[in-house]
PDB file of C-alpha atoms in Angstrom:
ATOM      1  CA  UNK A 948       0.000   0.000   0.000  1.00  0.00           C
ATOM      2  CA  UNK A 949       1.187   3.525  -0.804  1.00  0.00           C
ATOM      3  CA  UNK A 950       0.016   6.785   0.757  1.00  0.00           C
ATOM      4  CA  UNK A 951       1.125  10.197  -0.518  1.00  0.00           C
ATOM      5  CA  UNK A 952       0.563  13.393   1.469  1.00  0.00           C
ATOM      6  CA  UNK A 953       1.426  17.046   0.975  1.00  0.00           C
ATOM      7  CA  UNK A 954       0.719  20.335   2.708  1.00  0.00           C
ATOM      8  CA  UNK A 955       2.315  23.120   4.719  1.00  0.00           C
ATOM      9  CA  UNK A 956       3.396  23.263   8.387  1.00  0.00           C
ATOM     10  CA  UNK A 957      -0.056  22.103   9.487  1.00  0.00           C
ATOM     11  CA  UNK A 958       0.856  18.712   8.004  1.00  0.00           C
ATOM     12  CA  UNK A 959       4.647  18.737   8.399  1.00  0.00           C
ATOM     13  CA  UNK A 960       6.353  17.305  11.471  1.00  0.00           C
ATOM     14  CA  UNK A 961       7.033  20.497  13.419  1.00  0.00           C
ATOM     15  CA  UNK A 962       7.888  19.854  17.065  1.00  0.00           C
ATOM     16  CA  UNK A 963       5.970  16.585  17.088  1.00  0.00           C
ATOM     17  CA  UNK A 964       6.643  12.889  17.016  1.00  0.00           C
ATOM     18  CA  UNK A 965       5.237  10.955  14.077  1.00  0.00           C
ATOM     19  CA  UNK A 966       2.447   9.580  16.265  1.00  0.00           C
ATOM     20  CA  UNK A 967       0.901  13.011  16.783  1.00  0.00           C
ATOM     21  CA  UNK A 968       0.707  14.423  13.251  1.00  0.00           C
ATOM     22  CA  UNK A 969      -2.655  13.652  11.630  1.00  0.00           C
ATOM     23  CA  UNK A 970      -1.243  11.990   8.503  1.00  0.00           C
ATOM     24  CA  UNK A 971       0.692   9.558  10.720  1.00  0.00           C
ATOM     25  CA  UNK A 972      -2.463   8.732  12.670  1.00  0.00           C
ATOM     26  CA  UNK A 973      -4.190   8.085   9.333  1.00  0.00           C
ATOM     27  CA  UNK A 974      -1.327   5.918   8.071  1.00  0.00           C
ATOM     28  CA  UNK A 975      -1.152   3.782  11.214  1.00  0.00           C
ATOM     29  CA  UNK A 976      -4.871   3.108  10.954  1.00  0.00           C
ATOM     30  CA  UNK A 977      -4.799   2.272   7.228  1.00  0.00           C
ATOM     31  CA  UNK A 978      -1.720   0.070   7.502  1.00  0.00           C
ATOM     32  CA  UNK A 979      -3.096  -1.582  10.668  1.00  0.00           C
ATOM     33  CA  UNK A 980      -0.322  -3.734  12.135  1.00  0.00           C
ATOM     34  CA  UNK A 981       1.720  -3.884   8.937  1.00  0.00           C
ATOM     35  CA  UNK A 982       5.185  -2.376   8.832  1.00  0.00           C
ATOM     36  CA  UNK A 983       5.701   0.559   6.474  1.00  0.00           C
ATOM     37  CA  UNK A 984       8.428   2.929   5.337  1.00  0.00           C
ATOM     38  CA  UNK A 985       8.193   6.679   5.908  1.00  0.00           C
ATOM     39  CA  UNK A 986       9.860   8.661   3.108  1.00  0.00           C
ATOM     40  CA  UNK A 987      10.255  12.431   3.380  1.00  0.00           C
ATOM     41  CA  UNK A 988      10.411  13.826  -0.160  1.00  0.00           C
ATOM     42  CA  UNK A 989      12.503  16.892  -0.931  1.00  0.00           C
ATOM     43  CA  UNK A 990      10.783  20.244  -1.332  1.00  0.00           C
ATOM     44  CA  UNK A 991      11.037  21.569  -4.866  1.00  0.00           C
ATOM     45  CA  UNK A 992      10.229  20.665  -8.444  1.00  0.00           C
ATOM     46  CA  UNK A 993      11.481  18.192 -10.996  1.00  0.00           C
ATOM     47  CA  UNK A 994      14.515  19.107 -13.063  1.00  0.00           C
ATOM     48  CA  UNK A 995      16.187  16.260 -14.969  1.00  0.00           C
ATOM     49  CA  UNK A 996      15.601  13.473 -12.452  1.00  0.00           C
ATOM     50  CA  UNK A 997      16.311  15.654  -9.412  1.00  0.00           C
ATOM     51  CA  UNK A 998      14.280  17.905  -7.192  1.00  0.00           C
ATOM     52  CA  UNK A 999      15.401  21.478  -7.740  1.00  0.00           C
ATOM     53  CA  UNK A1000      15.718  23.298  -4.454  1.00  0.00           C
ATOM     54  CA  UNK A1001      18.353  24.795  -2.198  1.00  0.00           C
ATOM     55  CA  UNK A1002      20.289  21.539  -1.859  1.00  0.00           C
ATOM     56  CA  UNK A1003      19.297  19.968  -5.191  1.00  0.00           C
ATOM     57  CA  UNK A1004      18.473  16.849  -3.191  1.00  0.00           C
ATOM     58  CA  UNK A1005      17.786  13.680  -5.125  1.00  0.00           C
ATOM     59  CA  UNK A1006      14.165  12.715  -5.562  1.00  0.00           C
ATOM     60  CA  UNK A1007      12.925   9.252  -4.630  1.00  0.00           C
ATOM     61  CA  UNK A1008      13.313   6.891  -7.597  1.00  0.00           C
ATOM     62  CA  UNK A1009       9.838   5.425  -8.001  1.00  0.00           C
ATOM     63  CA  UNK A1010      11.029   3.032 -10.698  1.00  0.00           C
ATOM     64  CA  UNK A1011      12.952   1.118  -8.010  1.00  0.00           C
ATOM     65  CA  UNK A1012      10.182   0.993  -5.444  1.00  0.00           C
ATOM     66  CA  UNK A1013       9.980  -2.241  -3.481  1.00  0.00           C
ATOM     67  CA  UNK A1014       6.831  -4.296  -3.117  1.00  0.00           C
ATOM     68  CA  UNK A1015       6.063  -3.026   0.369  1.00  0.00           C
ATOM     69  CA  UNK A1016       4.209  -0.271   2.247  1.00  0.00           C
ATOM     70  CA  UNK A1017       5.130   3.399   2.011  1.00  0.00           C
ATOM     71  CA  UNK A1018       3.995   6.708   3.458  1.00  0.00           C
ATOM     72  CA  UNK A1019       5.411   9.517   1.320  1.00  0.00           C
ATOM     73  CA  UNK A1020       5.436  12.788   3.246  1.00  0.00           C
ATOM     74  CA  UNK A1021       5.943  15.934   1.177  1.00  0.00           C
ATOM     75  CA  UNK A1022       4.725  18.686   3.519  1.00  0.00           C
ATOM     76  CA  UNK A1023       6.968  21.599   4.539  1.00  0.00           C
ATOM     77  CA  UNK A1024       6.553  24.767   6.575  1.00  0.00           C
ATOM     78  CA  UNK A1025       5.494  27.879   4.667  1.00  0.00           C
ATOM     79  CA  UNK A1026       4.545  25.955   1.537  1.00  0.00           C
ATOM     80  CA  UNK A1027       2.163  27.637  -0.893  1.00  0.00           C
ATOM     81  CA  UNK A1028      -0.741  26.029  -2.736  1.00  0.00           C
ATOM     82  CA  UNK A1029       1.242  26.766  -5.871  1.00  0.00           C
ATOM     83  CA  UNK A1030       4.077  24.463  -4.833  1.00  0.00           C
ATOM     84  CA  UNK A1031       1.765  21.940  -3.147  1.00  0.00           C
ATOM     85  CA  UNK A1032      -0.040  21.543  -6.467  1.00  0.00           C
ATOM     86  CA  UNK A1033       3.111  21.465  -8.600  1.00  0.00           C
ATOM     87  CA  UNK A1034       4.827  18.856  -6.423  1.00  0.00           C
ATOM     88  CA  UNK A1035       1.751  16.694  -5.942  1.00  0.00           C
ATOM     89  CA  UNK A1036       0.778  16.630  -9.605  1.00  0.00           C
ATOM     90  CA  UNK A1037       4.275  15.664 -10.716  1.00  0.00           C
ATOM     91  CA  UNK A1038       4.850  13.032  -8.038  1.00  0.00           C
ATOM     92  CA  UNK A1039       1.480  11.404  -8.747  1.00  0.00           C
ATOM     93  CA  UNK A1040       2.240  11.416 -12.485  1.00  0.00           C
ATOM     94  CA  UNK A1041       5.650   9.875 -11.816  1.00  0.00           C
ATOM     95  CA  UNK A1042       4.150   7.093  -9.693  1.00  0.00           C
ATOM     96  CA  UNK A1043       1.558   6.354 -12.377  1.00  0.00           C
ATOM     97  CA  UNK A1044       4.207   6.469 -15.125  1.00  0.00           C
ATOM     98  CA  UNK A1045       6.106   3.715 -13.325  1.00  0.00           C
ATOM     99  CA  UNK A1046       2.943   1.552 -13.179  1.00  0.00           C
ATOM    100  CA  UNK A1047       2.816   1.645  -9.393  1.00  0.00           C
ATOM    101  CA  UNK A1048      -0.492   1.475  -7.553  1.00  0.00           C
ATOM    102  CA  UNK A1049      -1.096   4.613  -5.507  1.00  0.00           C
ATOM    103  CA  UNK A1050      -3.739   3.773  -2.912  1.00  0.00           C
ATOM    104  CA  UNK A1051      -4.367   7.018  -1.015  1.00  0.00           C
ATOM    105  CA  UNK A1052      -3.611  10.710  -1.514  1.00  0.00           C
ATOM    106  CA  UNK A1053      -4.166  13.333   1.190  1.00  0.00           C
ATOM    107  CA  UNK A1054      -3.582  16.968   0.222  1.00  0.00           C
ATOM    108  CA  UNK A1055      -3.793  19.794   2.763  1.00  0.00           C
ATOM    109  CA  UNK A1056      -4.237  23.177   1.108  1.00  0.00           C
ATOM    110  CA  UNK A1057      -2.735  26.278   2.684  1.00  0.00           C
ATOM    111  CA  UNK A1058      -3.411  30.020   2.568  1.00  0.00           C
ATOM    112  CA  UNK A1059      -4.219  31.156  -1.003  1.00  0.00           C
ATOM    113  CA  UNK A1060      -2.152  34.361  -0.738  1.00  0.00           C
ATOM    114  CA  UNK A1061       1.126  32.456  -0.426  1.00  0.00           C
ATOM    115  CA  UNK A1062       3.347  31.968  -3.461  1.00  0.00           C
ATOM    116  CA  UNK A1063       6.809  30.734  -4.451  1.00  0.00           C
ATOM    117  CA  UNK A1064       9.714  32.876  -5.659  1.00  0.00           C
ATOM    118  CA  UNK A1065      12.798  31.744  -7.567  1.00  0.00           C
ATOM    119  CA  UNK A1066      16.030  33.653  -7.088  1.00  0.00           C
ATOM    120  CA  UNK A1067      18.618  33.939  -9.918  1.00  0.00           C
ATOM    121  CA  UNK A1068      20.638  31.197  -8.184  1.00  0.00           C
ATOM    122  CA  UNK A1069      17.690  28.833  -8.480  1.00  0.00           C
ATOM    123  CA  UNK A1070      16.973  28.958  -4.749  1.00  0.00           C
ATOM    124  CA  UNK A1071      13.272  28.632  -3.946  1.00  0.00           C
ATOM    125  CA  UNK A1072      11.728  31.019  -1.433  1.00  0.00           C
ATOM    126  CA  UNK A1073       8.301  30.553   0.072  1.00  0.00           C
ATOM    127  CA  UNK A1074       6.507  33.904   0.135  1.00  0.00           C
ATOM    128  CA  UNK A1075       4.074  34.346   3.034  1.00  0.00           C
ATOM    129  CA  UNK A1076       2.879  37.348   5.082  1.00  0.00           C
ATOM    130  CA  UNK A1077       5.680  36.493   7.538  1.00  0.00           C
ATOM    131  CA  UNK A1078       8.487  35.293   5.248  1.00  0.00           C
ATOM    132  CA  UNK A1079       9.911  37.025   2.166  1.00  0.00           C
ATOM    133  CA  UNK A1080       6.739  39.138   1.834  1.00  0.00           C
ATOM    134  CA  UNK A1081       8.734  41.803  -0.030  1.00  0.00           C
ATOM    135  CA  UNK A1082       8.726  39.424  -3.002  1.00  0.00           C
ATOM    136  CA  UNK A1083       4.988  39.979  -3.373  1.00  0.00           C
ATOM    137  CA  UNK A1084       1.979  38.054  -2.113  1.00  0.00           C
ATOM    138  CA  UNK A1085      -1.023  36.990  -4.174  1.00  0.00           C
ATOM    139  CA  UNK A1086      -4.152  39.083  -3.831  1.00  0.00           C
ATOM    140  CA  UNK A1087      -7.829  38.333  -4.309  1.00  0.00           C
ATOM    141  CA  UNK A1088      -9.675  37.430  -6.401  1.00  0.00           C
ATOM    142  CA  UNK A1089      -6.801  35.669  -8.203  1.00  0.00           C
ATOM    143  CA  UNK A1090      -5.402  33.995  -5.068  1.00  0.00           C
ATOM    144  CA  UNK A1091      -8.484  31.936  -4.231  1.00  0.00           C
ATOM    145  CA  UNK A1092      -9.422  31.458  -7.884  1.00  0.00           C
ATOM    146  CA  UNK A1093      -6.026  29.942  -8.608  1.00  0.00           C
ATOM    147  CA  UNK A1094      -6.245  27.626  -5.597  1.00  0.00           C
ATOM    148  CA  UNK A1095      -9.623  26.411  -6.875  1.00  0.00           C
ATOM    149  CA  UNK A1096      -8.036  25.664 -10.248  1.00  0.00           C
ATOM    150  CA  UNK A1097      -5.306  23.639  -8.533  1.00  0.00           C
ATOM    151  CA  UNK A1098      -7.975  21.648  -6.703  1.00  0.00           C
ATOM    152  CA  UNK A1099      -9.870  20.916  -9.918  1.00  0.00           C
ATOM    153  CA  UNK A1100      -6.749  19.750 -11.752  1.00  0.00           C
ATOM    154  CA  UNK A1101      -5.589  17.489  -8.924  1.00  0.00           C
ATOM    155  CA  UNK A1102      -9.077  16.102  -8.446  1.00  0.00           C
ATOM    156  CA  UNK A1103      -9.368  15.249 -12.147  1.00  0.00           C
ATOM    157  CA  UNK A1104      -6.002  13.470 -12.152  1.00  0.00           C
ATOM    158  CA  UNK A1105      -6.961  11.423  -9.096  1.00  0.00           C
ATOM    159  CA  UNK A1106     -10.453  10.533 -10.281  1.00  0.00           C
ATOM    160  CA  UNK A1107      -9.300   9.593 -13.770  1.00  0.00           C
ATOM    161  CA  UNK A1108      -6.870   7.109 -12.234  1.00  0.00           C
ATOM    162  CA  UNK A1109      -9.266   5.775  -9.569  1.00  0.00           C
ATOM    163  CA  UNK A1110      -7.100   6.966  -6.681  1.00  0.00           C
ATOM    164  CA  UNK A1111      -8.816   7.375  -3.319  1.00  0.00           C
ATOM    165  CA  UNK A1112      -8.150  10.859  -1.971  1.00  0.00           C
ATOM    166  CA  UNK A1113      -9.051  13.498   0.585  1.00  0.00           C
ATOM    167  CA  UNK A1114      -8.577  17.283   0.406  1.00  0.00           C
ATOM    168  CA  UNK A1115      -8.083  19.305   3.599  1.00  0.00           C
ATOM    169  CA  UNK A1116      -8.764  23.056   3.128  1.00  0.00           C
ATOM    170  CA  UNK A1117      -7.091  24.115   6.363  1.00  0.00           C
ATOM    171  CA  UNK A1118      -7.307  27.820   5.522  1.00  0.00           C
ATOM    172  CA  UNK A1119     -10.522  29.329   4.235  1.00  0.00           C
ATOM    173  CA  UNK A1120     -10.827  30.764   0.730  1.00  0.00           C
ATOM    174  CA  UNK A1121     -12.222  34.210  -0.026  1.00  0.00           C
ATOM    175  CA  UNK A1122     -16.017  34.216   0.377  1.00  0.00           C
ATOM    176  CA  UNK A1123     -16.633  36.728  -2.421  1.00  0.00           C
ATOM    177  CA  UNK A1124     -14.591  34.619  -4.843  1.00  0.00           C
ATOM    178  CA  UNK A1125     -16.463  31.470  -3.862  1.00  0.00           C
ATOM    179  CA  UNK A1126     -19.792  33.216  -4.438  1.00  0.00           C
ATOM    180  CA  UNK A1127     -18.729  34.369  -7.910  1.00  0.00           C
ATOM    181  CA  UNK A1128     -16.553  31.544  -9.253  1.00  0.00           C
ATOM    182  CA  UNK A1129     -17.632  28.973 -11.819  1.00  0.00           C
ATOM    183  CA  UNK A1130     -15.268  26.279 -10.488  1.00  0.00           C
ATOM    184  CA  UNK A1131     -17.298  24.896  -7.596  1.00  0.00           C
ATOM    185  CA  UNK A1132     -19.477  22.952 -10.026  1.00  0.00           C
ATOM    186  CA  UNK A1133     -16.390  20.983 -11.052  1.00  0.00           C
ATOM    187  CA  UNK A1134     -15.366  20.037  -7.504  1.00  0.00           C
ATOM    188  CA  UNK A1135     -16.530  17.005  -5.558  1.00  0.00           C
ATOM    189  CA  UNK A1136     -16.936  18.659  -2.168  1.00  0.00           C
ATOM    190  CA  UNK A1137     -17.721  15.310  -0.507  1.00  0.00           C
ATOM    191  CA  UNK A1138     -13.955  14.736  -0.563  1.00  0.00           C
ATOM    192  CA  UNK A1139     -13.288  17.873   1.539  1.00  0.00           C
ATOM    193  CA  UNK A1140     -12.920  17.745   5.330  1.00  0.00           C
ATOM    194  CA  UNK A1141     -14.380  21.268   5.668  1.00  0.00           C
ATOM    195  CA  UNK A1142     -16.208  23.854   3.609  1.00  0.00           C
ATOM    196  CA  UNK A1143     -14.025  26.108   1.481  1.00  0.00           C
ATOM    197  CA  UNK A1144     -15.608  29.190   3.059  1.00  0.00           C
ATOM    198  CA  UNK A1145     -14.739  28.144   6.594  1.00  0.00           C
ATOM    199  CA  UNK A1146     -11.719  25.841   6.465  1.00  0.00           C
ATOM    200  CA  UNK A1147     -10.392  24.467   9.750  1.00  0.00           C
ATOM    201  CA  UNK A1148      -8.073  27.148  11.106  1.00  0.00           C
ATOM    202  CA  UNK A1149     -10.556  29.555  12.686  1.00  0.00           C
ATOM    203  CA  UNK A1150     -12.673  26.784  14.196  1.00  0.00           C
ATOM    204  CA  UNK A1151      -9.596  25.104  15.655  1.00  0.00           C
ATOM    205  CA  UNK A1152      -8.391  28.414  17.141  1.00  0.00           C
ATOM    206  CA  UNK A1153     -11.798  29.273  18.610  1.00  0.00           C
ATOM    207  CA  UNK A1154     -12.103  25.811  20.177  1.00  0.00           C
ATOM    208  CA  UNK A1155      -8.562  25.666  21.550  1.00  0.00           C
ATOM    209  CA  UNK A1156      -7.474  22.827  19.291  1.00  0.00           C
ATOM    210  CA  UNK A1157      -4.177  24.578  18.471  1.00  0.00           C
ATOM    211  CA  UNK A1158      -0.760  25.204  19.977  1.00  0.00           C
ATOM    212  CA  UNK A1159      -0.262  28.761  18.725  1.00  0.00           C
ATOM    213  CA  UNK A1160      -1.910  31.845  17.209  1.00  0.00           C
ATOM    214  CA  UNK A1161      -1.081  30.615  13.685  1.00  0.00           C
ATOM    215  CA  UNK A1162      -3.506  27.741  14.196  1.00  0.00           C
ATOM    216  CA  UNK A1163      -1.191  24.733  14.197  1.00  0.00           C
ATOM    217  CA  UNK A1164      -3.179  21.827  15.647  1.00  0.00           C
ATOM    218  CA  UNK A1165      -2.527  20.300  19.027  1.00  0.00           C
ATOM    219  CA  UNK A1166      -2.858  16.563  19.670  1.00  0.00           C
ATOM    220  CA  UNK A1167      -6.651  16.749  19.898  1.00  0.00           C
ATOM    221  CA  UNK A1168      -6.789  18.851  16.722  1.00  0.00           C
ATOM    222  CA  UNK A1169      -4.621  16.377  14.820  1.00  0.00           C
ATOM    223  CA  UNK A1170      -6.790  13.483  15.960  1.00  0.00           C
ATOM    224  CA  UNK A1171      -9.863  15.407  14.816  1.00  0.00           C
ATOM    225  CA  UNK A1172      -8.315  15.906  11.371  1.00  0.00           C
ATOM    226  CA  UNK A1173      -7.293  12.246  11.225  1.00  0.00           C
ATOM    227  CA  UNK A1174     -10.827  11.097  12.014  1.00  0.00           C
ATOM    228  CA  UNK A1175     -12.368  13.305   9.308  1.00  0.00           C
ATOM    229  CA  UNK A1176      -9.757  12.205   6.766  1.00  0.00           C
ATOM    230  CA  UNK A1177     -10.305   8.517   7.495  1.00  0.00           C
ATOM    231  CA  UNK A1178     -14.066   8.895   7.187  1.00  0.00           C
ATOM    232  CA  UNK A1179     -13.686  10.325   3.684  1.00  0.00           C
ATOM    233  CA  UNK A1180     -11.090   7.777   2.568  1.00  0.00           C
ATOM    234  CA  UNK A1181     -13.083   4.822   3.845  1.00  0.00           C
ATOM    235  CA  UNK A1182     -16.349   6.101   2.405  1.00  0.00           C
ATOM    236  CA  UNK A1183     -14.681   6.460  -0.968  1.00  0.00           C
ATOM    237  CA  UNK A1184     -13.388   2.891  -0.828  1.00  0.00           C
ATOM    238  CA  UNK A1185     -16.815   1.560   0.105  1.00  0.00           C
ATOM    239  CA  UNK A1186     -18.447   3.375  -2.803  1.00  0.00           C
TER     240      UNK A1186
END
């Protein structure tokens, strides 16, 4: 069995053990008592068989994958929906190209105003309101509209290849954009853990399910996310 996950710091292992992050709770439940490998993929994009980032770290070679269980973790702090989409689409395509069965995909979407900047050296910089903001954030209505397009494209790839998936809109999208867009009719919202207008962040903050003002989940919050994710994945399998 193979599970692929991506997202920002709300999915990455920041100050936690693997047992506490929601995707690890999900994996342990899906794998049951079976042993599995955890592979942390490099942040970046494909460039001639490597991931292009600060260290030009080698990407996992899916053509040499063993017949065993894997959890591929691709989440990193500060990651934008732009890079989440780009990485996820290309990794999924690479797995499919190598005729490997991808069982589950869990994608956590981040704040739509984030973006990615490339310096002349090739170094990738995540642009958020708190990091490298001088490079320029995305503004509405384009920010949320673009995130919706990423969701549609990923959804279509997953559905066309019969891959069971779950989308986690941790941050809410712009309400005015959602009221005006034509893209909601293309999205299967039964695969979302929350509404796009509300997301999870504000609810988790209001109900003390976080460890900080940025809305990173605490143990109870992660378990809540894991439960919602498993419900969607299992329902999809049953259907």
